[in-house]
mmCIF file of C-alpha atoms and ligand atoms in Angstrom:
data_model
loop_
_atom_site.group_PDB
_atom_site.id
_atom_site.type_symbol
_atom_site.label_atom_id
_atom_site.label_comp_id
_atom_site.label_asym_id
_atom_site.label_seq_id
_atom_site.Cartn_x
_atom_site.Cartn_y
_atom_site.Cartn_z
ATOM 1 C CA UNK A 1 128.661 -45.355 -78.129
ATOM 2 C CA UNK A 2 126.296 -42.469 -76.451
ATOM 3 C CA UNK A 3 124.251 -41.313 -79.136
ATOM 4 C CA UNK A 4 121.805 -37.667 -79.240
ATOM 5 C CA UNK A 5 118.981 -36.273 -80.467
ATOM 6 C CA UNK A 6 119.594 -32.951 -82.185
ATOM 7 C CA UNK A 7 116.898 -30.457 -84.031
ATOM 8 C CA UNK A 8 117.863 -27.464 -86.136
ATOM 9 C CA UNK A 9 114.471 -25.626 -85.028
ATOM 10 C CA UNK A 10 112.315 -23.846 -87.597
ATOM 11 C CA UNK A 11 114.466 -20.414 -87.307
ATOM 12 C CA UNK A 12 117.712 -21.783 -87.738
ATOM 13 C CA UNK A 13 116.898 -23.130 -90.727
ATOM 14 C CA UNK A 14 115.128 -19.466 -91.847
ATOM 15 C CA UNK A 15 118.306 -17.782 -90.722
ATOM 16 C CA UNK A 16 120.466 -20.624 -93.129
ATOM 17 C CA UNK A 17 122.311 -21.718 -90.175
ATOM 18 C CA UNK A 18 122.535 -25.153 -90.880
ATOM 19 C CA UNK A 19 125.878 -25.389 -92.174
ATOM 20 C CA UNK A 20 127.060 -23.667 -89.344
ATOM 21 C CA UNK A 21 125.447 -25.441 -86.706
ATOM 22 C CA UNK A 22 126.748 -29.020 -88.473
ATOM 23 C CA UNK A 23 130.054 -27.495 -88.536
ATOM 24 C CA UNK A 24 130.174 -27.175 -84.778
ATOM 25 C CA UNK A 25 129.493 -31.145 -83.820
ATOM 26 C CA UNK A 26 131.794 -32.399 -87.173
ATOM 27 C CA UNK A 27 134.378 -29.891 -86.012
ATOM 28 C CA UNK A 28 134.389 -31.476 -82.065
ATOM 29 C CA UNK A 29 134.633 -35.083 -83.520
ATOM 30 C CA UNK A 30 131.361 -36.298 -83.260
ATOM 31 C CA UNK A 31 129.483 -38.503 -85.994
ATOM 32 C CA UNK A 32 126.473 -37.974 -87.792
ATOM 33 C CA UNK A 33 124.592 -41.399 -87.706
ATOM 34 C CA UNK A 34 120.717 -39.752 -88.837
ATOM 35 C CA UNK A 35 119.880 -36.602 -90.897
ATOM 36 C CA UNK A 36 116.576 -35.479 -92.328
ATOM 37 C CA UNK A 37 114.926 -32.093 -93.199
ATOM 38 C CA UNK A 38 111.235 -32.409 -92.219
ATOM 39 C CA UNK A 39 108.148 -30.416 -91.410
ATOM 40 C CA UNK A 40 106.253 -31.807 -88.274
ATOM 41 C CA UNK A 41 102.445 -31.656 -87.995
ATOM 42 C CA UNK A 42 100.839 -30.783 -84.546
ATOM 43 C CA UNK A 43 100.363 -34.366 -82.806
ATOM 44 C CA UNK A 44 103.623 -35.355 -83.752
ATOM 45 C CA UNK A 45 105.238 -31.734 -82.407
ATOM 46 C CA UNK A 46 102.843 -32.150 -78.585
ATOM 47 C CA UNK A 47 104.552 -35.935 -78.497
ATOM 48 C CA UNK A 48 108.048 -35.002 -78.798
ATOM 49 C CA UNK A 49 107.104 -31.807 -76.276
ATOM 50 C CA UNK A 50 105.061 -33.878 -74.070
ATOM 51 C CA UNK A 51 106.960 -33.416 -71.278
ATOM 52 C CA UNK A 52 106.169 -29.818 -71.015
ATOM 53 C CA UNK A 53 102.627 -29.713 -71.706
ATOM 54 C CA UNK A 54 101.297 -28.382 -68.049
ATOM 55 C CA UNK A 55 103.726 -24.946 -69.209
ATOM 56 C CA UNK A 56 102.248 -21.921 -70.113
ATOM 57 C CA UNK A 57 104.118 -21.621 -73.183
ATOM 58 C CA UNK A 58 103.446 -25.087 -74.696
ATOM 59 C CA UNK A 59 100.872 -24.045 -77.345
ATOM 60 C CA UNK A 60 103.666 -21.098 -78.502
ATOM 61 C CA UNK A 61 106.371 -23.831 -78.583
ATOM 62 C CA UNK A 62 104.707 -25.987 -80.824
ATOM 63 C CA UNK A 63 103.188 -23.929 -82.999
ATOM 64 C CA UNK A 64 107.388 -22.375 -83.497
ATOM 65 C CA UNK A 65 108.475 -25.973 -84.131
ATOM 66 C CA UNK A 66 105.281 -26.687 -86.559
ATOM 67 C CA UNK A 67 105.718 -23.078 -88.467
ATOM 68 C CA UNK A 68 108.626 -24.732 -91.270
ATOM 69 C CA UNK A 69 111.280 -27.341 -91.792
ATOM 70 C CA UNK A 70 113.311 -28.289 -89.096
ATOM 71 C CA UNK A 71 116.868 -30.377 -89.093
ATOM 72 C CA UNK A 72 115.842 -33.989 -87.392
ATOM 73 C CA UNK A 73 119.966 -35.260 -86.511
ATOM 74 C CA UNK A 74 121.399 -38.019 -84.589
ATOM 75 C CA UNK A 75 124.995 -37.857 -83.348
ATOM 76 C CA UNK A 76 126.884 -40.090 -82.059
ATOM 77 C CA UNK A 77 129.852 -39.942 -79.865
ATOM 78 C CA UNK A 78 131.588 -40.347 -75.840
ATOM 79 C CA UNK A 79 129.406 -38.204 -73.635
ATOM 80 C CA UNK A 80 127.698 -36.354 -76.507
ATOM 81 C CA UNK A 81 124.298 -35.722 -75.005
ATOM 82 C CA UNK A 82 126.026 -33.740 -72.223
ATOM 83 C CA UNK A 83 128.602 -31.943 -74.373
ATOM 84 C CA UNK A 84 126.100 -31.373 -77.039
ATOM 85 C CA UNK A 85 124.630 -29.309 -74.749
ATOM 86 C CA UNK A 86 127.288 -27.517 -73.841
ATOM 87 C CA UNK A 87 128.054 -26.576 -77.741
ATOM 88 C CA UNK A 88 124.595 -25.646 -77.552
ATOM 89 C CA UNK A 89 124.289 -23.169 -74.637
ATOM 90 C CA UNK A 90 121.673 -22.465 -72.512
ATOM 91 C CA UNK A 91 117.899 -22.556 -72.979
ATOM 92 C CA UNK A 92 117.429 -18.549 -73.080
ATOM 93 C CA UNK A 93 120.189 -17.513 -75.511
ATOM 94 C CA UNK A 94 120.491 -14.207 -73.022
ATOM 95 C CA UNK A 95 122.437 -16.504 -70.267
ATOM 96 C CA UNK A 96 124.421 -18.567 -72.815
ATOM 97 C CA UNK A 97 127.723 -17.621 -73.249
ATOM 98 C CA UNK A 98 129.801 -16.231 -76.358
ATOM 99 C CA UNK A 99 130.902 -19.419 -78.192
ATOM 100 C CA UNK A 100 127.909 -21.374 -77.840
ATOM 101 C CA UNK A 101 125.155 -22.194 -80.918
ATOM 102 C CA UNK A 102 122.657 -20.382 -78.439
ATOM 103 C CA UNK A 103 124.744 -17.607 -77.676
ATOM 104 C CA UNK A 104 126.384 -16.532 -80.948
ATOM 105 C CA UNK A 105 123.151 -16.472 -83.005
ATOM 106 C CA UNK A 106 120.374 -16.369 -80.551
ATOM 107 C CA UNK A 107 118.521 -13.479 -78.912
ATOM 108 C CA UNK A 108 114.833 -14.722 -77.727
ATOM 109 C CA UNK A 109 114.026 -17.988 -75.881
ATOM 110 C CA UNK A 110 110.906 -18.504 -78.376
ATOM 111 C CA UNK A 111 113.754 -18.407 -80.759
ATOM 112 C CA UNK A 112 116.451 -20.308 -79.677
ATOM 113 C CA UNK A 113 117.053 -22.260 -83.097
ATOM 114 C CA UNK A 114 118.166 -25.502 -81.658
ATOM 115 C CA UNK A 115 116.852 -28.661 -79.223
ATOM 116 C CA UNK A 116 119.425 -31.548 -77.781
ATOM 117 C CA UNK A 117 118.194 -34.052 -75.987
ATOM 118 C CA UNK A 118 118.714 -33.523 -72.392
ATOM 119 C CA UNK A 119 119.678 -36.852 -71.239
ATOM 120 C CA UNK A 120 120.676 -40.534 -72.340
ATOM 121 C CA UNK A 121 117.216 -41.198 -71.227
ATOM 122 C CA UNK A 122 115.271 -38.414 -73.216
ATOM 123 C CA UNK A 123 117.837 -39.257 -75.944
ATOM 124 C CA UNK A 124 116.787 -42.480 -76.852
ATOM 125 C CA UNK A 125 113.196 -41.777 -76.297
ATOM 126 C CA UNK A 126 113.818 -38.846 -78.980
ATOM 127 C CA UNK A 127 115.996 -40.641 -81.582
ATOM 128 C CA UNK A 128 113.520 -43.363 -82.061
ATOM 129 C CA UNK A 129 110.363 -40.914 -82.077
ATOM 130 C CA UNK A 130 112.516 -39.010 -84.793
ATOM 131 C CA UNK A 131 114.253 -41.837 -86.744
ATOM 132 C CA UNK A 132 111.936 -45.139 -86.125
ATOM 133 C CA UNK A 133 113.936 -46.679 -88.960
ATOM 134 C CA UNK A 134 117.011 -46.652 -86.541
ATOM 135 C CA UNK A 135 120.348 -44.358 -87.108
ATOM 136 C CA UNK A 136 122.469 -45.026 -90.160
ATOM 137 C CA UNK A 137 124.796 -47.465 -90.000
ATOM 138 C CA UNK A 138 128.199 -46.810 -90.929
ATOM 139 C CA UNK A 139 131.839 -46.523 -88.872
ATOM 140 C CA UNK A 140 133.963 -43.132 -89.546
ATOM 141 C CA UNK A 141 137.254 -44.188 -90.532
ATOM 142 C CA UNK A 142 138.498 -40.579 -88.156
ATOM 143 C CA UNK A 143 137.564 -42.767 -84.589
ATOM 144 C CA UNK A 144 141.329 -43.837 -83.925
ATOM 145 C CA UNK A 145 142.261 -40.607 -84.370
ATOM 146 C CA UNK A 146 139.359 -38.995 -82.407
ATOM 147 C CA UNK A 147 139.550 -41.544 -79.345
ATOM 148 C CA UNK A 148 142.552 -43.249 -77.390
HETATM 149 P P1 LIG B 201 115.130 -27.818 -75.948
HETATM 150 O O1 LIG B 201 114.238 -28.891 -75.327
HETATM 151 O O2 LIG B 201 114.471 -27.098 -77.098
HETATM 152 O O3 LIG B 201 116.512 -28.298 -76.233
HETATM 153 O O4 LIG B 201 115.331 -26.719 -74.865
HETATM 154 P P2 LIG B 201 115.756 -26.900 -73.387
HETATM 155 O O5 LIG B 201 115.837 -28.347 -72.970
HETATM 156 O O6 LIG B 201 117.000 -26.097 -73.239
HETATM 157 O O7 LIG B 201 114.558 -26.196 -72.642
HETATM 158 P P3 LIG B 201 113.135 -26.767 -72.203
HETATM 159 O O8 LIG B 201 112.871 -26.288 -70.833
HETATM 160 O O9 LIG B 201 112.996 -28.221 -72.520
HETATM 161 O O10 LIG B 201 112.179 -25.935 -73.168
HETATM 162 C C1 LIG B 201 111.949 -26.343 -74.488
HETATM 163 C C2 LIG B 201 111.858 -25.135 -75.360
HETATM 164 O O11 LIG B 201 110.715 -24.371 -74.998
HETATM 165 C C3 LIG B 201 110.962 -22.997 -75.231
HETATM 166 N N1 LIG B 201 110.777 -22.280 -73.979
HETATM 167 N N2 LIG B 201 110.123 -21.159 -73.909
HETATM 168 N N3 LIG B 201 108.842 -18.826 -72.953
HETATM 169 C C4 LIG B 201 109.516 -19.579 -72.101
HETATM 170 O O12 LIG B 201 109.634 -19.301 -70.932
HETATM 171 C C5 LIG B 201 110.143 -20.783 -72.617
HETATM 172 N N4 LIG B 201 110.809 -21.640 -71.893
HETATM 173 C C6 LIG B 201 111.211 -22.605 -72.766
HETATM 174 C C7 LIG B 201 112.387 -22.867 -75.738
HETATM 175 O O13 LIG B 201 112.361 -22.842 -77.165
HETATM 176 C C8 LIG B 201 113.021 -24.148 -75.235
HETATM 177 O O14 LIG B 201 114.133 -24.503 -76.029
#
């Protein structure tokens, strides 16, 4: 099953948004298979960023993600790196719609309180940078009643 990398950013966890932001993949049917509240130094914050190191705003994006705790998840689930970013809403919270994570609590793109991995790819990259001990291991007894 398609598994995600999913980060709570620095603000959302400020804001106490958390709870809220779990709700939203629990409430869709996903599964949590990694969870961890953790404060990143620099290297580790430029490795997980690498691929947008040539951008302007690099040095601004990882001091953000370096200022406090962030929410390090996995999820698990059919097609959730896609639909995670759907729940999530677009990278500047001003073009993501009403409904989204993004769009309901979001104003700035500096301050957009939440990452998901943006493809299988990046996904698995991400999960094992995050989590090198491997997601938790366990089978939610909801999945007959989640998939046909
Ligand atoms: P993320 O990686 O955080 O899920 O965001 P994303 O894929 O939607 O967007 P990406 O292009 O990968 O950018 C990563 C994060 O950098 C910040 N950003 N700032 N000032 C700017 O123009 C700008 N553009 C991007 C955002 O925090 C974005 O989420």
């Amino acid at each position: 099953m398609e598994q995600t990398f999913i980060m709570i950013k620095p603000d959302g966890v400020q804001r106490g948004l958390v709870g809220q932001i779990i709700c939203r993949f629990e409430q869709k049917g996903f599964t949590l298979k990694g969870l961890k509240l953790i404060t990143v130094d620099r290297p580790f914050a430029e490795q997980h960023y690498q691929d947008l190191s040539a951008k302007p705003f690099f040095s601004g994006l990882v001091d953000y993600i370096i200022s406090g705790p962030v929410v390090a998840m996995i999820w698990e689930g059919k097609n959730v790196v896609l639909t995670g970013r759907k729940i999530i809403g677009a990278t500047n919270p001003a073009a993501s719609e009403p409904g989204t994570i993004r769009g309901d609590f979001a104003i700035d793109i500096g301050r957009n309180i939440i990452h998901g991995s943006d493809s299988v790819e990046s996904a698995n990259k991400e999960c094992a940078l995050w989590f090198p001990d491997g997601p938790v291991n366990w089978q939610s007894s909801l999945h007959s009643w989640i998939y046909e």
